[in-house]
Coordinates of N, CA, C and O in Angstrom, one line a residue:
Y1 N -35.9 78.3 203.0 CA -37.3 78.6 203.0 C -37.5 80.0 203.5 O -36.8 80.5 204.4
T2 N -38.5 80.6 203.0 CA -38.8 82.0 203.4 C -40.3 82.2 203.4 O -41.0 81.7 202.5
P3 N -40.8 82.9 204.4 CA -42.3 83.1 204.4 C -42.8 84.2 203.4 O -44.0 84.3 203.2
E4 N -41.9 84.9 202.8 CA -42.3 85.9 201.8 C -42.4 85.5 200.4 O -42.9 86.3 199.6
L5 N -41.8 84.3 200.0 CA -41.7 84.0 198.6 C -41.9 82.5 198.4 O -41.4 81.7 199.1
V6 N -42.7 82.2 197.4 CA -42.9 80.9 196.9 C -42.8 81.0 195.4 O -43.3 81.9 194.8
S7 N -42.1 80.0 194.8 CA -42.1 80.0 193.3 C -42.1 78.6 192.7 O -41.8 77.7 193.4
G8 N -42.5 78.6 191.5 CA -42.5 77.4 190.7 C -42.2 77.7 189.3 O -42.3 78.9 188.8
V9 N -41.7 76.7 188.5 CA -41.4 76.9 187.1 C -42.1 75.9 186.3 O -42.0 74.7 186.6
W10 N -42.6 76.3 185.2 CA -43.2 75.3 184.2 C -42.5 75.5 182.9 O -42.3 76.6 182.4
V11 N -42.0 74.4 182.4 CA -41.3 74.4 181.1 C -42.0 73.3 180.3 O -42.0 72.1 180.7
G12 N -42.7 73.6 179.2 CA -43.4 72.6 178.4 C -44.4 73.2 177.5 O -44.4 74.4 177.3
F13 N -45.1 72.3 176.9 CA -46.1 72.7 175.9 C -47.5 72.7 176.6 O -47.7 72.1 177.6
D14 N -48.5 73.3 175.9 CA -49.8 73.4 176.4 C -50.5 72.0 176.4 O -51.2 71.6 177.2
Q15 N -50.2 71.2 175.3 CA -50.7 69.8 175.2 C -49.5 68.9 175.6 O -48.4 69.1 175.3
P16 N -49.9 67.8 176.3 CA -48.9 66.8 176.7 C -48.0 66.3 175.6 O -48.5 65.7 174.6
R17 N -46.7 66.6 175.6 CA -45.7 66.0 174.7 C -44.4 66.4 175.3 O -44.2 67.4 176.0
S18 N -43.4 65.6 175.0 CA -42.1 65.7 175.6 C -41.3 66.9 175.0 O -41.4 67.2 173.8
I19 N -40.6 67.6 175.8 CA -39.7 68.7 175.3 C -38.3 68.1 175.1 O -37.4 68.8 174.7
G20 N -38.1 66.8 175.5 CA -36.8 66.2 175.3 C -35.8 66.4 176.4 O -34.7 66.1 176.3
L21 N -36.3 67.1 177.5 CA -35.4 67.3 178.7 C -36.1 67.0 179.9 O -37.3 67.2 180.1
P22 N -35.4 66.4 180.9 CA -36.0 66.2 182.2 C -36.2 67.5 182.9 O -35.5 68.5 182.6
G23 N -37.0 67.6 184.0 CA -37.2 68.8 184.7 C -36.0 69.3 185.3 O -35.8 70.6 185.4
A24 N -35.0 68.5 185.7 CA -33.8 68.9 186.3 C -32.9 69.7 185.3 O -32.1 70.5 185.7
K25 N -33.1 69.5 184.0 CA -32.4 70.2 183.0 C -33.2 71.4 182.4 O -32.6 72.4 182.0
A26 N -34.5 71.3 182.4 CA -35.3 72.3 181.8 C -35.8 73.4 182.8 O -35.5 74.6 182.6
A27 N -36.4 72.9 183.8 CA -37.1 73.9 184.8 C -36.2 74.3 186.0 O -36.2 75.4 186.4
L28 N -35.4 73.3 186.5 CA -34.7 73.6 187.7 C -33.7 74.7 187.6 O -33.6 75.6 188.5
P29 N -32.9 74.8 186.5 CA -32.0 75.9 186.4 C -32.7 77.3 186.4 O -32.2 78.2 187.1
A30 N -33.8 77.4 185.8 CA -34.6 78.7 185.8 C -35.0 79.0 187.3 O -34.9 80.1 187.7
W31 N -35.5 77.9 188.0 CA -36.0 78.1 189.3 C -34.8 78.6 190.2 O -34.9 79.5 191.0
V32 N -33.7 77.9 190.1 CA -32.5 78.2 191.0 C -32.1 79.6 190.7 O -31.8 80.4 191.7
N33 N -31.9 80.0 189.4 CA -31.5 81.4 189.1 C -32.5 82.4 189.7 O -32.0 83.4 190.3
F34 N -33.8 82.2 189.6 CA -34.8 83.1 190.1 C -34.6 83.2 191.6 O -34.6 84.3 192.2
M35 N -34.6 82.0 192.3 CA -34.5 82.0 193.8 C -33.2 82.7 194.3 O -33.3 83.4 195.3
L36 N -32.1 82.4 193.6 CA -30.8 83.1 194.1 C -30.9 84.6 193.9 O -30.4 85.3 194.8
A37 N -31.6 85.1 192.9 CA -31.7 86.5 192.7 C -32.8 87.1 193.5 O -32.7 88.3 193.8
S38 N -33.8 86.4 194.0 CA -35.0 86.9 194.7 C -35.0 86.7 196.1 O -35.6 87.5 196.9
A39 N -34.6 85.5 196.6 CA -34.8 85.2 198.0 C -33.7 85.8 198.9 O -32.5 85.9 198.4
P40 N -34.0 86.2 200.1 CA -33.0 86.7 201.0 C -31.9 85.7 201.3 O -32.2 84.5 201.4
V41 N -30.7 86.1 201.5 CA -29.6 85.2 201.8 C -29.9 84.5 203.2 O -29.7 83.3 203.3
R42 N -30.3 85.3 204.1 CA -30.7 84.8 205.4 C -32.2 85.1 205.7 O -32.5 86.2 206.2
P43 N -33.1 84.2 205.3 CA -34.5 84.5 205.5 C -34.8 84.6 207.0 O -34.2 83.9 207.8
P44 N -35.8 85.4 207.3 CA -36.3 85.4 208.7 C -36.9 84.1 209.1 O -37.5 83.4 208.3
D45 N -36.8 83.8 210.4 CA -37.5 82.6 210.9 C -39.0 82.9 210.9 O -39.4 84.0 211.0
F46 N -39.7 81.8 210.7 CA -41.2 81.9 210.8 C -41.7 80.7 211.6 O -41.0 79.7 211.7
P47 N -42.8 80.9 212.3 CA -43.3 79.8 213.1 C -43.7 78.6 212.3 O -44.2 78.7 211.2
I48 N -43.5 77.5 212.9 CA -43.9 76.2 212.3 C -45.4 76.1 212.4 O -46.0 76.4 213.5
P49 N -46.1 75.9 211.3 CA -47.6 75.8 211.4 C -48.1 74.7 212.3 O -47.4 73.7 212.6
K50 N -49.3 74.9 212.8 CA -49.9 73.9 213.7 C -50.1 72.7 212.9 O -50.4 72.7 211.7
G51 N -49.9 71.5 213.6 CA -50.0 70.2 212.9 C -48.8 69.7 212.2 O -48.7 68.7 211.7
I52 N -47.7 70.6 212.3 CA -46.4 70.2 211.7 C -45.4 70.0 212.8 O -45.4 70.8 213.8
V53 N -44.7 68.9 212.8 CA -43.6 68.6 213.8 C -42.3 68.4 213.0 O -42.3 68.0 211.9
M54 N -41.2 68.7 213.7 CA -39.9 68.5 213.0 C -39.3 67.2 213.6 O -39.4 66.9 214.8
A55 N -38.5 66.5 212.8 CA -37.8 65.4 213.2 C -36.4 65.4 212.5 O -36.3 65.8 211.4
V56 N -35.4 65.0 213.3 CA -34.1 64.9 212.7 C -33.9 63.5 212.2 O -34.0 62.5 212.9
I57 N -33.8 63.4 210.8 CA -33.7 62.1 210.2 C -32.4 61.8 209.5 O -31.7 62.8 209.2
D58 N -32.1 60.6 209.2 CA -31.1 60.2 208.3 C -31.7 60.2 206.9 O -32.6 59.5 206.6
P59 N -31.2 61.1 205.9 CA -31.8 61.2 204.6 C -31.7 59.9 203.8 O -32.4 59.7 202.8
D60 N -30.7 59.0 204.1 CA -30.6 57.8 203.4 C -31.6 56.8 203.7 O -32.0 56.0 202.8
T61 N -32.1 56.8 204.9 CA -33.1 55.7 205.3 C -34.4 56.3 205.7 O -35.4 55.5 205.7
G62 N -34.5 57.6 206.0 CA -35.8 58.1 206.5 C -36.1 57.8 208.0 O -37.1 58.3 208.5
G63 N -35.2 57.1 208.6 CA -35.3 56.8 210.1 C -34.8 58.0 210.9 O -34.1 58.8 210.4
L64 N -35.1 58.0 212.2 CA -34.6 59.0 213.1 C -33.1 58.8 213.1 O -32.5 57.7 213.2
A65 N -32.4 60.0 213.0 CA -30.9 60.0 212.9 C -30.4 59.5 214.3 O -30.9 59.9 215.3
T66 N -29.3 58.8 214.2 CA -28.5 58.4 215.4 C -27.2 59.2 215.4 O -26.8 59.8 214.4
P67 N -26.5 59.2 216.5 CA -25.1 59.8 216.5 C -24.2 59.3 215.4 O -23.3 60.0 215.0
Q68 N -24.4 58.0 214.9 CA -23.6 57.4 213.9 C -23.9 57.9 212.5 O -23.2 57.6 211.6
C69 N -25.0 58.5 212.3 CA -25.4 58.9 210.9 C -24.5 60.0 210.4 O -24.3 61.0 211.1
P70 N -23.9 59.8 209.2 CA -23.0 60.8 208.7 C -23.7 62.0 208.2 O -23.1 63.1 208.2
R71 N -25.0 61.9 207.9 CA -25.8 63.1 207.5 C -27.1 63.1 208.3 O -27.7 62.1 208.6
R72 N -27.5 64.3 208.7 CA -28.7 64.5 209.4 C -29.5 65.7 208.8 O -28.9 66.6 208.4
M73 N -30.8 65.5 208.8 CA -31.7 66.6 208.3 C -32.8 66.9 209.2 O -33.4 65.9 209.7
D74 N -33.1 68.1 209.5 CA -34.4 68.5 210.1 C -35.5 68.5 209.1 O -35.4 69.2 208.1
V75 N -36.5 67.7 209.2 CA -37.5 67.5 208.2 C -38.9 67.8 208.8 O -39.2 67.2 209.9
P76 N -39.8 68.5 208.2 CA -41.1 68.7 208.7 C -42.0 67.5 208.3 O -41.9 66.9 207.2
F77 N -42.9 67.2 209.2 CA -43.8 66.1 209.0 C -45.2 66.5 209.5 O -45.3 67.3 210.5
L78 N -46.3 66.0 208.9 CA -47.6 66.2 209.5 C -47.6 65.4 210.8 O -47.1 64.3 210.8
R79 N -48.1 66.0 211.8 CA -48.2 65.3 213.1 C -48.8 63.9 213.0 O -49.8 63.8 212.3
G80 N -48.1 62.9 213.5 CA -48.6 61.6 213.4 C -48.0 60.8 212.3 O -48.1 59.6 212.2
T81 N -47.3 61.5 211.4 CA -46.6 60.8 210.3 C -45.1 60.8 210.4 O -44.4 60.1 209.6
E82 N -44.6 61.4 211.5 CA -43.1 61.5 211.7 C -42.6 60.1 212.0 O -43.3 59.3 212.6
P83 N -41.4 59.8 211.6 CA -40.8 58.5 211.9 C -40.6 58.3 213.4 O -40.3 59.2 214.1
H84 N -40.7 57.0 213.8 CA -40.5 56.7 215.2 C -39.4 55.6 215.3 O -38.8 55.4 216.4
Q85 N -39.0 55.0 214.2 CA -37.9 54.0 214.2 C -36.6 54.7 214.0 O -36.5 55.7 213.3
L86 N -35.5 54.2 214.6 CA -34.2 54.7 214.4 C -33.6 54.3 213.1 O -34.0 53.2 212.5
C87 N -32.7 55.0 212.6 CA -32.0 54.6 211.3 C -31.3 53.3 211.5 O -30.5 53.1 212.4
A88 N -31.8 52.3 210.8 CA -31.3 50.9 210.9 C -29.9 50.8 210.3 O -29.1 49.9 210.7
L89 N -29.6 51.6 209.3 CA -28.3 51.5 208.6 C -27.2 52.0 209.5 O -26.1 51.4 209.5
H90 N -27.4 53.0 210.2 CA -26.3 53.6 211.0 C -26.4 53.4 212.5 O -25.6 53.7 213.3
G91 N -27.6 52.8 212.9 CA -27.8 52.6 214.3 C -27.2 51.3 214.8 O -27.1 51.1 216.0
G92 N -26.9 50.4 213.9 CA -26.3 49.1 214.3 C -27.2 48.4 215.2 O -28.4 48.4 215.2
G93 N -26.6 47.6 216.1 CA -27.3 46.8 217.1 C -28.1 47.6 218.0 O -29.1 47.2 218.6
L94 N -27.6 48.8 218.3 CA -28.3 49.7 219.2 C -29.7 50.0 218.8 O -30.6 50.1 219.6
A95 N -30.0 50.1 217.5 CA -31.3 50.4 217.0 C -32.3 49.4 217.4 O -33.4 49.7 217.7
S96 N -31.9 48.1 217.4 CA -32.8 47.1 217.7 C -33.1 47.0 219.2 O -34.1 46.5 219.6
I97 N -32.3 47.6 220.0 CA -32.5 47.7 221.5 C -33.4 48.9 221.9 O -34.3 48.8 222.6
I98 N -33.1 50.0 221.2 CA -33.8 51.3 221.6 C -35.1 51.4 220.9 O -36.1 51.9 221.4
A99 N -35.2 50.9 219.6 CA -36.4 51.2 218.8 C -37.7 50.6 219.2 O -38.7 51.1 218.9
P100 N -37.7 49.4 219.9 CA -39.0 48.8 220.2 C -40.1 49.7 220.8 O -41.2 49.6 220.4
A101 N -39.7 50.5 221.8 CA -40.8 51.4 222.4 C -41.3 52.3 221.4 O -42.5 52.6 221.3
S102 N -40.4 53.0 220.6 CA -40.9 53.9 219.6 C -41.6 53.2 218.4 O -42.5 53.7 217.9
A103 N -41.1 52.0 218.1 CA -41.7 51.2 217.0 C -43.2 50.9 217.3 O -44.0 50.9 216.4
A104 N -43.5 50.6 218.5 CA -44.8 50.2 218.9 C -45.8 51.3 218.5 O -46.9 51.1 218.0
A105 N -45.3 52.5 218.8 CA -46.2 53.7 218.5 C -46.3 53.9 217.0 O -47.3 54.5 216.5
S106 N -45.3 53.5 216.2 CA -45.3 53.7 214.7 C -45.9 52.6 213.9 O -46.1 52.7 212.7
G107 N -46.2 51.5 214.6 CA -46.8 50.3 213.9 C -45.7 49.4 213.3 O -46.0 48.4 212.7
V108 N -44.4 49.7 213.6 CA -43.3 48.9 213.2 C -43.2 47.8 214.2 O -43.1 48.1 215.4
P109 N -43.1 46.5 213.9 CA -43.0 45.5 214.9 C -41.7 45.5 215.6 O -40.7 45.8 215.0
A110 N -41.7 45.1 216.8 CA -40.4 44.9 217.6 C -39.7 43.7 217.0 O -40.3 42.8 216.4
P111 N -38.4 43.6 217.2 CA -37.7 42.4 216.7 C -38.3 41.2 217.2 O -38.7 41.0 218.4
G112 N -38.4 40.2 216.3 CA -39.0 38.9 216.7 C -40.5 38.9 216.6 O -41.1 37.8 216.8
Q113 N -41.2 40.0 216.3 CA -42.6 40.1 216.2 C -43.0 40.1 214.7 O -42.4 40.7 213.9
P114 N -44.1 39.4 214.4 CA -44.6 39.5 213.0 C -45.1 40.9 212.6 O -45.6 41.6 213.5
P115 N -45.0 41.2 211.4 CA -45.6 42.5 210.9 C -47.1 42.5 211.1 O -47.7 41.5 211.0
S116 N -47.6 43.7 211.4 CA -49.1 43.8 211.7 C -49.9 43.7 210.4 O -51.0 43.4 210.4
A117 N -49.2 44.2 209.3 CA -49.9 44.2 208.0 C -48.9 43.7 206.9 O -47.9 44.4 206.8
P118 N -49.2 42.7 206.2 CA -48.3 42.2 205.2 C -48.1 43.3 204.1 O -49.0 44.0 203.8
G119 N -46.8 43.5 203.7 CA -46.5 44.5 202.7 C -46.4 45.9 203.3 O -46.2 46.8 202.5
A120 N -46.5 46.1 204.6 CA -46.4 47.4 205.1 C -45.0 47.9 204.9 O -44.0 47.2 204.9
S121 N -44.9 49.2 204.6 CA -43.6 49.8 204.2 C -43.3 50.9 205.2 O -44.2 51.7 205.5
A122 N -42.1 51.0 205.6 CA -41.7 52.2 206.4 C -40.8 53.1 205.6 O -40.2 54.0 206.2
S123 N -40.8 53.0 204.3 CA -40.0 53.9 203.5 C -40.6 55.3 203.5 O -41.8 55.4 203.5
P124 N -39.8 56.4 203.4 CA -40.3 57.7 203.4 C -41.2 58.0 202.2 O -42.2 58.7 202.4
A125 N -40.9 57.4 201.1 CA -41.7 57.7 199.9 C -43.1 57.1 200.0 O -44.0 57.6 199.5
A126 N -43.2 56.0 200.7 CA -44.5 55.4 200.9 C -45.3 55.9 202.0 O -46.5 55.6 202.2
S127 N -44.7 56.7 202.9 CA -45.4 57.2 204.1 C -46.2 58.4 203.8 O -46.1 58.9 202.7
G128 N -46.9 58.9 204.7 CA -47.7 60.0 204.5 C -47.1 61.3 204.9 O -47.7 62.3 205.2
N129 N -45.7 61.4 205.0 CA -45.1 62.6 205.4 C -45.1 63.6 204.2 O -45.5 63.3 203.1
V130 N -44.7 64.8 204.5 CA -44.8 65.9 203.6 C -43.9 65.6 202.3 O -44.4 65.8 201.2
F131 N -42.7 65.1 202.5 CA -41.8 64.8 201.4 C -42.4 63.7 200.5 O -42.2 63.7 199.3
G132 N -43.0 62.7 201.2 CA -43.6 61.6 200.4 C -44.7 62.1 199.5 O -44.8 61.8 198.4
A133 N -45.5 63.1 200.1 CA -46.6 63.6 199.3 C -46.1 64.5 198.1 O -46.6 64.4 197.0
V134 N -45.0 65.3 198.4 CA -44.4 66.1 197.3 C -43.8 65.1 196.3 O -44.0 65.4 195.1
G135 N -43.1 64.1 196.7 CA -42.5 63.1 195.8 C -43.6 62.5 194.9 O -43.4 62.3 193.7
R136 N -44.7 62.1 195.5 CA -45.8 61.5 194.7 C -46.4 62.5 193.7 O -46.7 62.1 192.6
F137 N -46.5 63.7 194.1 CA -47.0 64.8 193.3 C -46.1 65.0 192.0 O -46.6 64.9 190.9
F138 N -44.8 65.1 192.3 CA -43.9 65.4 191.2 C -43.7 64.1 190.3 O -43.6 64.1 189.1
G139 N -43.8 62.9 191.0 CA -43.7 61.7 190.3 C -44.9 61.5 189.3 O -44.8 61.1 188.2
S140 N -46.1 62.0 189.7 CA -47.3 61.9 188.9 C -47.1 62.9 187.7 O -47.6 62.6 186.6
L141 N -46.5 64.0 187.9 CA -46.3 64.9 186.8 C -45.3 64.4 185.7 O -45.5 64.6 184.5
F142 N -44.3 63.6 186.2 CA -43.4 63.1 185.2 C -43.6 61.6 184.9 O -42.7 61.0 184.3
G143 N -44.8 61.1 185.2 CA -45.1 59.8 184.8 C -44.5 58.7 185.6 O -44.4 57.5 185.1
H144 N -44.0 59.0 186.8 CA -43.5 57.9 187.6 C -44.5 57.5 188.6 O -45.3 58.4 189.2
S145 N -44.7 56.2 188.9 CA -45.6 55.8 189.9 C -44.9 55.5 191.2 O -43.7 55.2 191.2
S146 N -45.6 55.6 192.3 CA -45.0 55.2 193.6 C -45.9 54.3 194.3 O -47.1 54.2 194.0
P147 N -45.3 53.5 195.2 CA -46.2 52.5 195.9 C -47.3 53.1 196.7 O -47.2 54.2 197.1

Protein backbone atom coordinates (compact mmCIF):
# COMPACT_ATOMS: atom_id res chain seq x y z
CA TYR A 1 0.00 0.00 0.00
CA THR A 2 1.19 3.50 -0.69
CA PRO A 3 -0.40 6.86 0.10
CA GLU A 4 0.75 8.33 -3.22
CA LEU A 5 -0.81 5.92 -5.69
CA VAL A 6 -4.07 4.13 -6.29
CA SER A 7 -4.89 2.29 -9.49
CA GLY A 8 -7.53 0.17 -11.10
CA VAL A 9 -7.87 -1.60 -14.44
CA TRP A 10 -10.94 -2.10 -16.59
CA VAL A 11 -10.93 -4.65 -19.37
CA GLY A 12 -14.17 -5.08 -21.22
CA PHE A 13 -16.76 -3.64 -23.53
CA ASP A 14 -18.95 -0.56 -23.11
CA GLN A 15 -22.06 -2.74 -23.10
CA PRO A 16 -22.29 -5.78 -20.82
CA ARG A 17 -20.98 -8.88 -22.58
CA SER A 18 -18.27 -11.41 -21.87
CA ILE A 19 -14.75 -10.99 -23.15
CA GLY A 20 -14.18 -14.68 -22.50
CA LEU A 21 -11.62 -14.18 -19.73
CA PRO A 22 -11.95 -13.82 -15.96
CA GLY A 23 -10.58 -10.67 -14.35
CA ALA A 24 -7.56 -12.60 -13.06
CA LYS A 25 -6.52 -13.30 -16.66
CA ALA A 26 -7.63 -10.07 -18.34
CA ALA A 27 -7.20 -7.17 -15.90
CA LEU A 28 -4.93 -8.44 -13.12
CA PRO A 29 -1.76 -8.84 -15.25
CA ALA A 30 -2.06 -5.25 -16.49
CA TRP A 31 -2.59 -3.97 -12.94
CA VAL A 32 0.38 -5.95 -11.57
CA ASN A 33 2.69 -4.74 -14.34
CA PHE A 34 1.63 -1.13 -13.79
CA MET A 35 2.03 -1.32 -10.02
CA LEU A 36 5.44 -3.03 -10.22
CA ALA A 37 6.65 -0.27 -12.57
CA SER A 38 5.02 2.61 -10.68
CA ALA A 39 4.86 1.91 -6.95
CA PRO A 40 7.89 2.38 -4.72
CA VAL A 41 9.59 -0.82 -3.57
CA ARG A 42 9.41 0.39 0.03
CA PRO A 43 6.47 2.77 0.31
CA PRO A 44 6.52 5.25 3.18
CA ASP A 45 4.40 4.54 6.22
CA PHE A 46 1.23 6.53 6.51
CA PRO A 47 -1.11 6.98 9.45
CA ILE A 48 -4.05 4.64 9.85
CA PRO A 49 -7.23 6.68 9.22
CA LYS A 50 -9.60 7.40 12.10
CA GLY A 51 -12.19 4.68 12.52
CA ILE A 52 -9.86 1.93 11.25
CA VAL A 53 -8.30 -0.65 13.57
CA MET A 54 -5.82 -3.38 12.74
CA ALA A 55 -6.22 -7.01 13.79
CA VAL A 56 -3.91 -9.97 13.28
CA ILE A 57 -6.08 -12.69 11.78
CA ASP A 58 -5.75 -16.18 10.38
CA PRO A 59 -6.60 -15.71 6.68
CA ASP A 60 -8.10 -19.21 6.48
CA THR A 61 -10.77 -18.58 9.12
CA GLY A 62 -10.99 -14.81 9.58
CA GLY A 63 -10.60 -15.32 13.35
CA LEU A 64 -7.97 -13.71 15.52
CA ALA A 65 -4.69 -15.51 14.91
CA THR A 66 -3.30 -17.76 17.61
CA PRO A 67 0.35 -18.82 18.03
CA GLN A 68 -0.62 -22.10 16.31
CA CYS A 69 -1.83 -20.41 13.11
CA PRO A 70 0.60 -21.16 10.27
CA ARG A 71 -0.25 -17.87 8.51
CA ARG A 72 -1.05 -14.51 10.07
CA MET A 73 -2.11 -11.25 8.45
CA ASP A 74 -2.48 -7.70 9.74
CA VAL A 75 -5.86 -6.64 8.36
CA PRO A 76 -7.65 -3.28 8.58
CA PHE A 77 -11.24 -3.23 9.85
CA LEU A 78 -13.80 -0.53 10.41
CA ARG A 79 -13.90 0.00 14.19
CA GLY A 80 -16.52 -2.32 15.65
CA THR A 81 -16.33 -4.87 12.83
CA GLU A 82 -13.00 -6.43 13.78
CA PRO A 83 -13.16 -10.09 14.83
CA HIS A 84 -13.21 -10.93 18.53
CA GLN A 85 -13.26 -14.72 18.24
CA LEU A 86 -10.03 -16.73 18.09
CA CYS A 87 -9.23 -18.89 15.10
CA ALA A 88 -11.16 -22.07 15.85
CA LEU A 89 -9.18 -24.10 13.30
CA HIS A 90 -5.76 -23.57 14.87
CA GLY A 91 -6.75 -22.56 18.40
CA GLY A 92 -7.81 -26.06 19.36
CA GLY A 93 -9.40 -26.46 22.78
CA LEU A 94 -7.73 -23.28 23.96
CA ALA A 95 -10.01 -21.20 21.71
CA SER A 96 -13.09 -22.38 23.56
CA ILE A 97 -11.55 -21.42 26.91
CA ILE A 98 -10.21 -17.97 25.98
CA ALA A 99 -12.80 -16.86 23.43
CA PRO A 100 -15.96 -16.50 25.61
CA ALA A 101 -15.06 -13.05 26.99
CA SER A 102 -14.22 -11.76 23.52
CA ALA A 103 -17.14 -13.58 21.98
CA ALA A 104 -19.65 -11.83 24.20
CA ALA A 105 -18.52 -8.50 22.79
CA SER A 106 -18.77 -9.79 19.21
CA GLY A 107 -22.19 -11.40 19.51
CA VAL A 108 -20.75 -14.91 19.14
CA PRO A 109 -22.28 -17.18 21.79
CA ALA A 110 -20.08 -18.80 24.42
CA PRO A 111 -19.81 -22.59 24.27
CA GLY A 112 -23.06 -24.18 25.39
CA GLN A 113 -25.08 -21.02 24.74
CA PRO A 114 -27.66 -20.77 21.94
CA PRO A 115 -26.97 -18.33 19.12
CA SER A 116 -28.55 -14.92 19.57
CA ALA A 117 -29.84 -14.81 15.99
CA PRO A 118 -30.58 -17.85 13.84
CA GLY A 119 -28.40 -18.01 10.75
CA ALA A 120 -25.90 -15.49 12.10
CA SER A 121 -22.56 -15.88 10.40
CA ALA A 122 -19.09 -15.09 11.64
CA SER A 123 -17.46 -15.55 8.23
CA PRO A 124 -15.31 -12.66 7.02
CA ALA A 125 -17.20 -12.46 3.71
CA ALA A 126 -20.51 -12.00 5.50
CA SER A 127 -19.20 -9.51 8.04
CA GLY A 128 -19.02 -5.77 7.67
CA ASN A 129 -15.23 -5.59 7.52
CA VAL A 130 -13.34 -3.81 4.76
CA PHE A 131 -12.42 -7.00 2.90
CA GLY A 132 -15.99 -8.28 3.09
CA ALA A 133 -17.18 -5.03 1.50
CA VAL A 134 -14.50 -5.21 -1.19
CA GLY A 135 -15.38 -8.86 -1.86
CA ARG A 136 -19.06 -8.03 -2.19
CA PHE A 137 -18.23 -5.16 -4.55
CA PHE A 138 -16.08 -7.28 -6.86
CA GLY A 139 -18.51 -10.18 -6.58
CA SER A 140 -21.29 -7.91 -7.82
CA LEU A 141 -19.15 -6.86 -10.77
CA PHE A 142 -18.54 -10.44 -11.80
CA GLY A 143 -22.05 -11.71 -11.15
CA HIS A 144 -21.32 -13.54 -7.90
CA SER A 145 -23.69 -13.13 -5.01
CA SER A 146 -22.68 -13.25 -1.37
CA PRO A 147 -24.76 -13.90 1.75
